[in-house]
């Protein structure tokens, strides 16, 4: 064991030789740029001003003077271009230091630099992010500036240096990362894998219980369907051999990497699942959680839009580091490299698709819904991007230009809404104390249970699916892991959970929504529409029983309890009031409390002479006849609040129903929601008895 530790120490000594160190207390206290600003608007960070139109402070430390000089040189050479820039106002430069909860500085990152024309540390208009790197083989003014490399291009198949680093990342993760789930012995092989020990490769069906380490491939199918794809017609042929030239480029590269890393088996979905067999597809999709969690490493064709893109390619000219020469503290001219546009470049890789279109351009794989759970469930991932290799596990996210492998590279909790550690497979995580809610109110307020699933759904629903019917199957592995980790006694109901069903019903659409061409889920579930949604923002107030769950069930379409459904209903006990949907002529801006929801249509719910802004879940509802202006609709109080607003479901009658009685109002479908003030809702519901409301 001593030899292993010595090897790991050697790796850390070599690759952490340029590890950043924080400024000394003397530097911080004496440098106005380091000490003058405490930015409360950036929790987890301190934004420090290092230059201004008034010049550098006389007592500014050498690091801040040097960084400001780099920024000025970049502006002069056109590397940093700030909008609204004029000759009389030199740009301010800011360096972002990461801070702990107690305010103490963490390791400074030469990659967390911002340049902005005008503004302040609290407001950076048109800020451009950039990082400073040392050119390979060149001297550095500070020992903690990372070295760019080991190359100025993407990985090539002959680049042994890059794969040495991959082996180092794997070794440290395997030996030191408790959150990544150390396992004793090899896992069972999936039902089918590619045997890549020699060419030609072939499809191998292991014996039951056969154990060997294997890798997985995560890729974008695109519009191509490879000739070698496994179907009932090609299954027997693929068992004998798969012709190399029939394999698309991405598959060829994945096989090459698997062999170079010393592994014998590789799992690729389009080759290891019989694509024209509904039975095999349902069985294998239900096993997806085990396939990816047991994989030793998942290879990700992150920069490829389809299977012909491969792993390797040239760095686009606009993405290559720019060379600059800057005078250091000792008066020596230093040759450095500067990269810009960091928020769209590498770390951290996004979980969902946000407003950065460049992330779609440079990381097309991460826009796919199936890949979301592949990434979350995998122990370790190796991303092949246009510029460098990136490694990701539950305790480490790093890349080639940041050479560390152990103690610190990137902590997901600081900037990502989702943390792989939530789904960690380690024994320590699985044995962590879990609090089971004892009441609906407690469940609605139990962040440890609600937040991970809500965040997962929010990220997932913003991603793209080629086949709409996959909406539930593509997330079933994450649902199983959430149940295993956080909700062991809970029941999954078409994307919602029984123990938190009331708050889970209070989701709303964000952005443009579409209705799927075929029925996919009950109207009360976010599965019923296409597009991003938000959830878990509403909490139940004490002693509020405006609404309660009486019953809920779904009918599964197959063997996967988290997979497709054929039908489903919820029965709620609450107060419902009738109204009409109206087209408003004007909407008071003060009413638009949720401006990010583009499902606002200047639609009003009119009840007893009162009119309130309402939201439809899906724009298509207004065009396909699902709802029409003037139609009778219904408002159901949910009794859950966000600040002063109470969430209400907007319903319509579902088909032909009998005349409602006092005890049962009838059968309904959800079409939208409304935010109401308690006083208005009390007046609307005055004198109305509680009833049972069935929503399908």
XYZ file of C-alpha atoms in Angstrom:
696
model
C 0.000 0.000 0.000
C 2.965 2.279 0.625
C 3.986 1.961 -3.036
C 0.515 3.042 -4.184
C 0.593 6.060 -1.881
C 4.095 6.931 -3.099
C 2.888 6.766 -6.696
C -0.089 8.993 -5.919
C 2.141 11.469 -4.116
C 4.462 11.530 -7.119
C 1.504 12.256 -9.407
C 0.341 15.075 -7.168
C 3.855 16.485 -6.878
C 4.246 16.551 -10.656
C 0.810 17.734 -11.691
C 0.233 20.042 -8.719
C 3.603 21.744 -9.032
C 1.844 24.842 -10.306
C -0.897 24.732 -7.707
C -2.225 28.198 -6.889
C -1.619 29.621 -3.457
C -3.649 32.421 -1.800
C -2.065 35.815 -1.202
C -0.443 36.176 2.167
C -2.251 38.110 4.931
C 0.336 40.876 4.561
C -0.399 41.161 0.840
C -4.131 41.352 1.465
C -3.922 43.900 4.264
C -1.484 46.182 2.449
C -3.073 46.042 -1.024
C -6.117 48.328 -1.438
C -7.317 46.222 -4.356
C -7.265 43.062 -2.218
C -8.850 44.526 0.885
C -11.156 47.400 -0.039
C -14.140 45.571 -1.517
C -16.370 42.988 0.094
C -18.948 41.995 -2.466
C -22.131 40.766 -0.791
C -23.819 40.307 -4.189
C -21.678 37.305 -5.121
C -22.134 34.674 -2.385
C -19.171 32.334 -2.315
C -16.899 34.881 -3.986
C -15.163 38.168 -3.317
C -14.808 40.472 -6.317
C -11.677 42.626 -6.083
C -10.924 45.719 -8.106
C -7.401 45.672 -9.493
C -7.396 48.616 -11.826
C -9.416 51.728 -12.602
C -9.499 54.841 -14.713
C -7.786 56.584 -11.805
C -4.731 54.345 -12.135
C -3.089 51.759 -9.919
C -2.881 52.429 -6.179
C 0.710 53.005 -4.969
C 0.543 50.129 -2.481
C -1.097 47.617 -4.818
C 0.535 44.191 -4.520
C 2.642 42.700 -7.295
C -0.062 40.188 -8.281
C -2.703 42.839 -8.796
C -0.324 45.164 -10.667
C 0.692 42.326 -12.964
C -2.892 41.185 -13.615
C -3.929 44.736 -14.409
C -0.989 45.039 -16.817
C -2.116 41.855 -18.562
C -5.643 43.228 -18.860
C -4.432 46.543 -20.287
C -2.197 44.740 -22.795
C -5.117 42.566 -23.889
C -7.325 45.608 -24.473
C -4.589 47.362 -26.448
C -4.125 44.278 -28.663
C -7.853 43.801 -29.127
C -7.979 40.489 -27.237
C -10.454 41.978 -24.766
C -13.110 44.125 -26.351
C -15.708 45.737 -24.121
C -18.888 47.281 -25.453
C -19.660 50.920 -24.578
C -15.916 51.586 -24.414
C -14.613 55.068 -25.090
C -11.119 56.536 -25.034
C -11.783 58.655 -21.945
C -12.824 55.706 -19.793
C -10.267 52.929 -19.421
C -11.778 49.581 -18.571
C -11.871 48.379 -15.008
C -10.476 44.912 -14.342
C -11.651 42.610 -11.618
C -10.295 39.386 -10.235
C -12.715 36.956 -8.603
C -11.427 35.212 -5.496
C -13.304 32.260 -4.121
C -14.084 32.459 -0.408
C -15.198 29.980 2.228
C -18.230 30.512 4.472
C -16.026 32.174 7.075
C -14.739 34.649 4.498
C -11.257 33.143 4.255
C -9.712 33.025 0.807
C -9.511 29.779 -1.118
C -6.905 29.183 -3.804
C -6.924 32.051 -6.322
C -7.675 31.026 -9.867
C -5.907 32.790 -12.698
C -8.862 31.673 -14.822
C -11.434 33.708 -12.868
C -10.623 37.128 -14.304
C -13.142 39.630 -15.587
C -12.704 42.756 -17.671
C -15.429 45.365 -17.906
C -15.689 48.893 -19.282
C -16.980 51.099 -16.495
C -19.227 49.646 -13.821
C -18.143 48.519 -10.391
C -17.440 45.331 -8.499
C -21.191 45.059 -7.941
C -22.147 45.590 -11.570
C -19.986 44.520 -14.504
C -21.611 45.634 -17.767
C -20.547 43.576 -20.783
C -17.930 41.780 -18.710
C -15.577 39.425 -20.546
C -14.004 36.536 -18.698
C -10.415 35.557 -19.392
C -7.561 33.508 -17.978
C -3.779 33.797 -17.927
C -1.590 30.826 -18.813
C 2.137 30.208 -19.101
C 3.370 28.954 -22.461
C 4.989 25.492 -22.289
C 8.722 25.719 -21.662
C 8.583 29.448 -20.883
C 9.409 31.132 -17.527
C 6.534 32.382 -15.358
C 6.377 35.537 -13.240
C 4.445 33.644 -10.533
C 4.760 29.928 -9.738
C 0.998 29.370 -9.578
C 0.086 30.472 -13.132
C -1.012 27.273 -14.918
C 0.870 25.973 -17.944
C -1.172 25.676 -21.109
C -0.934 22.266 -22.497
C 0.374 19.873 -22.955
C -0.515 21.005 -26.494
C -2.162 23.750 -28.522
C -4.613 21.459 -30.307
C -7.272 18.883 -29.545
C -6.280 15.341 -28.606
C -4.866 13.289 -31.440
C -4.729 9.524 -31.465
C -0.928 9.707 -31.182
C -0.939 12.030 -28.186
C 0.463 9.802 -25.458
C 0.924 12.746 -23.093
C -2.821 13.376 -22.883
C -3.559 9.749 -22.103
C -0.890 9.709 -19.415
C -2.856 12.470 -17.746
C -6.107 10.514 -18.127
C -4.469 7.554 -16.402
C -3.352 9.872 -13.599
C -6.884 11.245 -13.144
C -8.308 7.730 -13.059
C -5.731 6.484 -10.567
C -6.319 9.296 -8.109
C -10.118 8.918 -8.389
C -9.962 5.145 -7.926
C -7.659 5.302 -4.917
C -8.690 8.473 -3.102
C -12.265 9.486 -3.896
C -14.660 7.943 -1.409
C -17.638 9.696 -3.055
C -16.978 7.966 -6.368
C -17.858 4.583 -4.926
C -14.885 2.330 -4.542
C -15.933 -1.183 -5.430
C -14.384 -4.521 -4.603
C -14.113 -6.643 -7.712
C -15.430 -6.018 -11.199
C -19.154 -5.374 -11.831
C -21.387 -7.691 -13.812
C -21.271 -7.036 -17.529
C -24.439 -5.739 -19.236
C -26.506 -8.141 -21.354
C -24.418 -7.199 -24.400
C -21.084 -5.419 -24.816
C -18.561 -4.905 -27.569
C -15.509 -7.132 -27.285
C -12.656 -4.827 -28.368
C -9.725 -7.037 -27.411
C -8.852 -7.502 -31.050
C -10.076 -6.424 -34.467
C -12.601 -6.940 -35.836
C -14.707 -6.136 -32.796
C -17.819 -8.179 -32.155
C -20.959 -8.145 -30.047
C -20.486 -10.275 -26.951
C -23.269 -11.675 -24.750
C -21.689 -12.628 -21.405
C -22.733 -15.479 -19.199
C -25.095 -14.557 -16.318
C -23.022 -13.102 -13.496
C -19.877 -12.692 -15.603
C -17.825 -9.834 -14.144
C -15.349 -7.619 -15.988
C -14.667 -3.864 -16.015
C -16.107 -2.050 -19.026
C -16.559 1.462 -20.424
C -19.635 3.230 -21.819
C -19.986 5.689 -24.681
C -22.184 8.794 -24.435
C -22.860 10.276 -27.872
C -25.274 12.196 -30.079
C -26.948 9.960 -32.633
C -27.743 12.862 -34.941
C -29.485 12.036 -38.187
C -27.214 9.117 -39.035
C -28.072 5.483 -38.463
C -24.937 3.353 -38.820
C -25.014 0.332 -41.081
C -23.773 -1.796 -38.169
C -26.626 -0.801 -35.813
C -27.953 -3.900 -34.067
C -31.406 -4.988 -35.180
C -33.107 -8.356 -35.341
C -31.592 -8.670 -38.846
C -27.997 -7.776 -37.882
C -27.848 -9.345 -34.412
C -26.303 -12.644 -35.499
C -23.866 -10.940 -37.888
C -22.690 -8.551 -35.156
C -22.082 -11.505 -32.862
C -19.574 -12.816 -35.388
C -17.889 -9.547 -36.298
C -18.571 -5.872 -36.986
C -16.812 -4.565 -40.082
C -14.536 -1.680 -39.053
C -15.522 0.562 -41.958
C -19.195 0.120 -41.050
C -18.538 1.777 -37.685
C -19.028 5.574 -37.620
C -16.059 7.719 -36.630
C -17.194 8.269 -33.037
C -17.486 4.503 -32.458
C -14.046 3.912 -33.951
C -12.493 6.527 -31.682
C -14.295 5.129 -28.624
C -12.955 1.649 -29.362
C -9.447 3.056 -29.830
C -9.546 4.925 -26.503
C -10.977 1.897 -24.671
C -8.087 -0.256 -25.862
C -5.437 2.378 -25.117
C -6.715 2.721 -21.565
C -6.362 -1.030 -21.108
C -10.039 -2.128 -21.123
C -11.570 -4.997 -23.091
C -15.284 -4.203 -23.239
C -17.319 -1.189 -24.363
C -21.081 -0.544 -24.199
C -22.701 1.518 -26.980
C -26.490 1.794 -26.936
C -27.163 1.496 -30.668
C -25.025 -1.646 -30.875
C -25.899 -3.292 -27.545
C -29.699 -2.840 -27.678
C -31.762 -4.474 -30.417
C -33.199 -1.329 -31.933
C -36.286 -2.814 -33.587
C -37.327 -4.890 -30.559
C -39.795 -3.124 -28.256
C -39.296 -5.830 -25.624
C -35.508 -5.551 -25.628
C -35.659 -1.751 -25.627
C -37.965 -1.644 -22.590
C -35.838 -4.155 -20.697
C -32.525 -2.431 -21.464
C -33.825 1.088 -20.777
C -35.002 -0.107 -17.354
C -31.442 -1.374 -16.722
C -29.812 1.908 -17.743
C -29.104 2.923 -14.145
C -26.987 -0.178 -13.591
C -25.263 0.006 -16.970
C -23.917 3.512 -16.369
C -23.305 3.350 -12.638
C -21.253 0.155 -13.039
C -19.209 1.512 -15.930
C -15.633 2.233 -14.893
C -15.558 5.313 -17.125
C -17.952 6.928 -19.586
C -16.382 8.348 -22.756
C -18.240 11.458 -23.941
C -18.177 12.746 -27.511
C -19.079 16.138 -26.064
C -18.187 18.249 -29.104
C -19.801 16.021 -31.759
C -23.289 16.617 -33.130
C -23.587 13.102 -34.582
C -21.774 9.787 -34.780
C -19.609 10.975 -37.672
C -18.024 13.788 -35.632
C -15.600 11.639 -33.645
C -13.550 12.590 -30.609
C -10.777 14.564 -32.268
C -10.568 17.782 -34.210
C -8.761 21.072 -34.600
C -9.276 23.955 -32.211
C -11.229 26.737 -33.966
C -9.024 29.746 -34.596
C -11.218 32.025 -32.496
C -10.882 29.651 -29.527
C -7.094 29.391 -29.482
C -5.121 31.208 -26.767
C -3.632 34.541 -27.802
C 0.037 35.327 -27.202
C 1.016 38.463 -25.276
C 4.219 39.809 -23.745
C 3.956 41.590 -20.384
C 6.621 42.956 -18.077
C 6.674 41.136 -14.742
C 7.395 42.434 -11.221
C 11.131 41.834 -11.743
C 11.204 43.908 -14.939
C 11.503 40.850 -17.199
C 9.322 40.465 -20.286
C 7.223 37.296 -19.982
C 5.544 35.465 -22.858
C 2.054 34.453 -21.768
C -1.146 33.091 -23.261
C -4.655 34.498 -22.701
C -7.964 32.700 -23.327
C -11.274 34.552 -23.323
C -14.990 33.708 -23.187
C -14.469 31.239 -20.349
C -18.132 30.972 -19.337
C -18.844 29.218 -22.653
C -15.599 27.311 -22.916
C -14.882 24.530 -20.443
C -15.338 24.476 -16.661
C -17.910 24.083 -15.351
C -19.754 22.141 -18.017
C -23.450 23.069 -17.961
C -26.119 20.662 -16.702
C -28.987 22.313 -18.496
C -29.194 24.471 -21.618
C -29.192 28.104 -20.565
C -29.008 31.392 -22.439
C -25.447 30.755 -23.600
C -25.917 29.632 -27.195
C -22.177 28.944 -27.447
C -22.661 26.033 -25.106
C -24.994 24.498 -27.649
C -22.378 25.163 -30.305
C -19.364 23.756 -28.473
C -21.017 21.092 -26.261
C -23.853 19.675 -28.421
C -23.836 16.383 -26.509
C -24.937 18.149 -23.329
C -28.112 19.432 -24.989
C -29.507 15.884 -25.228
C -31.964 14.631 -22.621
C -30.726 11.024 -22.557
C -27.203 12.263 -21.857
C -28.397 14.064 -18.721
C -28.912 10.830 -16.788
C -25.902 9.176 -18.412
C -23.778 11.963 -16.967
C -25.411 11.938 -13.545
C -25.274 8.172 -13.116
C -21.727 7.590 -14.373
C -18.981 7.367 -11.768
C -16.432 9.066 -13.983
C -16.608 10.829 -17.346
C -13.973 11.803 -19.871
C -15.154 14.609 -22.165
C -13.589 15.109 -25.585
C -14.104 18.762 -26.559
C -12.741 20.877 -29.372
C -9.960 22.229 -27.181
C -8.951 19.716 -24.540
C -9.838 16.697 -22.459
C -12.032 17.231 -19.395
C -12.435 14.792 -16.515
C -15.449 14.704 -14.226
C -16.358 12.656 -11.170
C -18.222 13.278 -7.903
C -15.201 14.909 -6.233
C -13.275 16.450 -9.108
C -13.884 18.357 -12.307
C -10.693 19.271 -14.113
C -9.170 19.811 -17.534
C -5.793 19.670 -19.205
C -4.996 23.350 -18.762
C -5.480 23.042 -14.989
C -2.960 20.399 -14.035
C -4.152 19.315 -10.592
C -5.603 15.887 -9.949
C -6.486 15.725 -6.298
C -6.982 18.257 -3.577
C -8.809 20.946 -5.517
C -9.720 21.764 -9.038
C -13.389 22.675 -9.124
C -16.099 22.316 -6.517
C -19.491 21.826 -8.149
C -21.371 23.316 -5.188
C -20.111 26.825 -5.869
C -21.710 27.398 -9.253
C -23.793 24.436 -10.401
C -27.463 23.850 -9.527
C -26.860 20.111 -9.533
C -24.216 18.083 -7.725
C -23.170 14.580 -8.764
C -22.585 13.831 -5.094
C -26.364 13.770 -4.601
C -26.356 10.508 -6.549
C -23.036 9.222 -5.241
C -22.739 5.469 -5.101
C -20.361 5.432 -2.152
C -21.234 3.462 0.959
C -20.704 6.602 3.028
C -23.344 8.454 1.009
C -25.791 5.570 0.922
C -25.565 5.206 4.706
C -26.053 8.918 5.348
C -28.979 9.701 7.676
C -32.267 10.199 5.833
C -35.236 11.978 7.339
C -38.609 10.601 6.292
C -41.430 13.195 6.301
C -44.119 12.473 8.873
C -46.709 14.788 7.357
C -47.532 16.547 4.108
C -46.502 19.881 5.577
C -43.165 18.490 6.659
C -42.647 16.842 3.271
C -43.349 20.107 1.478
C -40.667 21.836 3.512
C -38.107 19.035 3.486
C -35.404 20.506 1.258
C -33.177 17.439 1.401
C -35.841 15.436 -0.417
C -37.466 18.000 -2.712
C -34.511 20.015 -3.987
C -32.416 17.368 -5.804
C -35.357 16.039 -7.778
C -36.730 19.502 -8.551
C -33.349 20.666 -9.804
C -32.927 17.529 -11.871
C -36.324 18.028 -13.525
C -35.659 21.710 -14.201
C -32.370 20.928 -15.959
C -33.720 17.867 -17.752
C -36.844 19.477 -19.225
C -34.715 22.138 -20.969
C -32.949 19.434 -23.013
C -33.873 17.869 -26.342
C -35.369 14.474 -27.160
C -35.477 12.912 -30.618
C -38.418 10.715 -29.616
C -41.070 12.394 -27.405
C -42.158 9.055 -25.929
C -38.757 8.857 -24.180
C -39.648 11.671 -21.756
C -40.005 9.362 -18.741
C -37.618 6.549 -19.784
C -34.751 8.998 -20.345
C -34.993 10.077 -16.693
C -35.918 6.735 -15.131
C -32.361 5.970 -14.010
C -32.122 9.255 -12.116
C -35.538 8.598 -10.544
C -34.410 5.159 -9.379
C -31.255 6.599 -7.866
C -33.193 9.386 -6.133
C -35.519 6.769 -4.683
C -32.603 4.649 -3.554
C -30.678 7.537 -2.052
C -33.349 9.880 -0.716
C -36.843 8.358 -0.985
C -36.579 4.628 -0.212
C -40.245 4.275 0.832
C -41.712 6.681 -1.713
C -43.765 5.988 -4.854
C -43.014 7.511 -8.244
C -46.017 8.876 -10.135
C -45.255 9.932 -13.721
C -42.465 12.331 -12.766
C -43.819 13.295 -9.316
C -43.517 11.679 -5.866
C -46.352 10.592 -3.597
C -44.817 11.944 -0.363
C -44.477 15.447 -1.870
C -47.311 15.253 -4.372
C -49.071 18.482 -3.412
C -46.008 20.734 -3.877
C -44.893 18.652 -6.869
C -48.194 19.503 -8.584
C -47.262 23.190 -8.343
C -44.928 23.239 -11.347
C -45.106 25.878 -14.024
C -43.775 26.302 -17.534
C -40.809 28.517 -18.377
C -40.303 29.577 -21.962
C -42.015 28.314 -25.103
C -43.940 25.094 -24.559
C -45.329 22.631 -27.061
C -47.826 19.810 -26.772
C -46.513 16.379 -27.835
C -48.218 14.848 -30.861
C -49.282 11.785 -28.874
C -50.485 11.499 -25.274
C -47.535 10.912 -22.952
C -48.727 11.562 -19.430
C -51.587 12.946 -17.323
C -52.205 16.678 -17.505
C -51.181 17.144 -13.850
C -47.614 16.016 -14.632
C -44.926 18.100 -16.331
C -44.467 15.079 -18.612
C -47.587 16.169 -20.521
C -45.817 19.090 -22.246
C -42.513 19.716 -24.038
C -40.235 22.449 -22.759
C -38.547 23.678 -19.568
C -40.501 23.787 -16.321
C -39.814 24.996 -12.775
C -40.898 23.305 -9.578
C -40.379 23.100 -5.810
C -40.716 26.833 -5.241
C -43.881 26.723 -3.123
C -44.257 25.749 0.519
C -47.250 24.925 2.692
C -48.060 27.309 5.498
C -48.770 26.030 8.973
C -52.398 25.021 9.603
C -53.327 25.616 5.970
C -55.495 22.801 4.648
C -56.910 24.485 1.553
C -56.112 21.371 -0.440
C -55.142 17.781 0.344
C -54.368 14.615 -1.605
C -57.000 11.874 -1.367
C -55.701 9.425 -3.964
C -53.229 9.148 -6.822
C -52.248 6.347 -9.182
C -50.781 5.653 -12.617
C -51.044 2.678 -14.956
C -47.612 1.664 -16.246
C -47.086 0.858 -19.917
C -44.227 -1.568 -19.304
C -42.024 -3.246 -16.667
C -40.178 -0.056 -15.663
C -41.824 1.551 -12.612
C -40.235 4.855 -13.632
C -40.981 4.431 -17.334
C -43.856 5.149 -19.693
C -47.437 5.311 -18.411
C -50.799 4.637 -20.082
C -53.002 6.662 -17.747
C -53.082 8.321 -14.353
C -55.200 10.407 -12.009
C -55.038 12.371 -8.784
C -58.023 13.072 -6.519
C -57.749 16.212 -4.426
C -59.984 17.554 -1.706
C -60.378 21.307 -1.924
C -62.427 24.289 -2.942
C -62.994 24.985 -6.609
C -64.593 28.045 -8.178
C -65.794 28.574 -11.743
C -64.880 31.460 -14.015
C -64.303 32.428 -17.641
C -61.104 32.863 -19.602
C -60.936 36.346 -21.098
C -58.576 38.110 -23.467
C -57.266 41.120 -21.608
C -56.703 44.462 -23.316
C -54.043 45.570 -20.881
C -51.986 43.920 -18.197
C -50.752 45.958 -15.274
C -46.916 45.466 -15.129
C -47.222 45.082 -11.357
C -49.223 41.893 -11.917
C -46.465 40.293 -13.976
C -44.709 38.797 -10.986
C -43.091 36.041 -13.058
C -41.812 37.782 -16.219
C -39.542 34.852 -17.216
C -42.559 32.727 -18.082
C -43.248 33.385 -21.756
C -46.545 31.522 -21.420
C -48.134 34.833 -20.336
C -50.774 35.638 -22.930
C -52.629 38.596 -21.543
C -55.212 36.023 -20.464
C -57.450 36.705 -17.520
C -59.530 34.538 -15.245
C -62.792 36.322 -14.520
C -64.623 35.258 -11.342
C -67.612 37.179 -9.996
C -66.503 40.395 -11.664
C -62.868 40.083 -10.556
C -60.148 39.537 -13.153
C -56.731 38.034 -12.471
C -53.837 37.194 -14.773
C -53.579 33.489 -15.550
C -51.004 31.336 -17.345
C -51.499 28.453 -19.745
C -49.093 25.535 -19.468
C -48.600 25.269 -23.202
C -48.974 27.769 -26.039
C -50.298 25.081 -28.340
C -53.413 24.831 -26.169
C -54.548 28.158 -27.616
C -54.209 26.951 -31.206
C -55.297 23.315 -31.106
C -58.655 23.963 -29.452
C -57.698 22.673 -26.015
C -58.833 26.002 -24.543
C -60.636 28.986 -26.051
C -61.339 32.512 -24.926
C -64.731 32.637 -23.227
C -64.594 29.022 -22.135
C -65.650 28.066 -18.624
C -62.595 27.173 -16.563
C -61.989 26.475 -12.875
C -59.597 27.669 -10.203
C -58.424 25.231 -7.508
C -56.611 26.615 -4.478
C -53.516 24.558 -3.593
C -52.701 26.224 -0.263
C -49.003 26.573 -1.121
C -47.271 29.920 -1.170
C -44.303 31.777 -2.579
C -44.042 34.998 -0.578
C -47.546 36.530 -0.645
C -48.824 34.562 -3.617
C -50.867 31.374 -3.433
C -50.556 28.844 -6.217
C -53.783 27.784 -7.952
C -54.373 25.197 -10.637
C -56.454 26.245 -13.643
C -58.608 23.351 -14.837
C -61.160 22.560 -17.528
C -63.752 19.815 -17.618
C -62.493 16.560 -19.104
C -64.937 15.263 -21.717
C -68.524 14.418 -20.790
C -69.130 14.330 -17.051
C -72.237 13.985 -14.950
C -73.657 16.970 -13.110
C -71.297 17.584 -10.195
C -72.561 17.026 -6.706
C -71.548 18.634 -3.438
C -69.123 15.816 -2.704
C -67.657 15.408 -6.195
C -67.120 18.293 -8.599
C -66.256 16.018 -11.523
C -63.296 15.093 -13.704
C -60.884 17.736 -14.937
C -57.693 18.345 -16.895
C -55.023 20.840 -15.961
C -54.478 23.620 -18.517
C -52.506 26.179 -16.519
C -52.012 27.987 -13.246
C -52.556 31.290 -11.507
C -50.922 33.207 -8.677
C -53.563 34.661 -6.391
C -53.741 36.775 -3.254
C -55.261 35.019 -0.270
C -57.841 37.756 0.293
C -59.146 37.496 -3.261
C -59.266 33.706 -3.093
C -61.073 33.787 0.245
C -63.726 36.013 -1.321
C -64.045 33.812 -4.399
C -64.459 30.654 -2.343
C -66.736 32.113 0.330
C -69.733 29.848 0.885
C -68.402 27.071 -1.314
C -68.073 23.607 0.198
C -65.037 21.381 -0.204
C -65.367 18.724 -2.861
C -63.409 15.933 -4.470
C -61.673 16.945 -7.695
C -60.357 14.243 -9.999
C -57.659 15.403 -12.430
C -56.532 13.197 -15.307
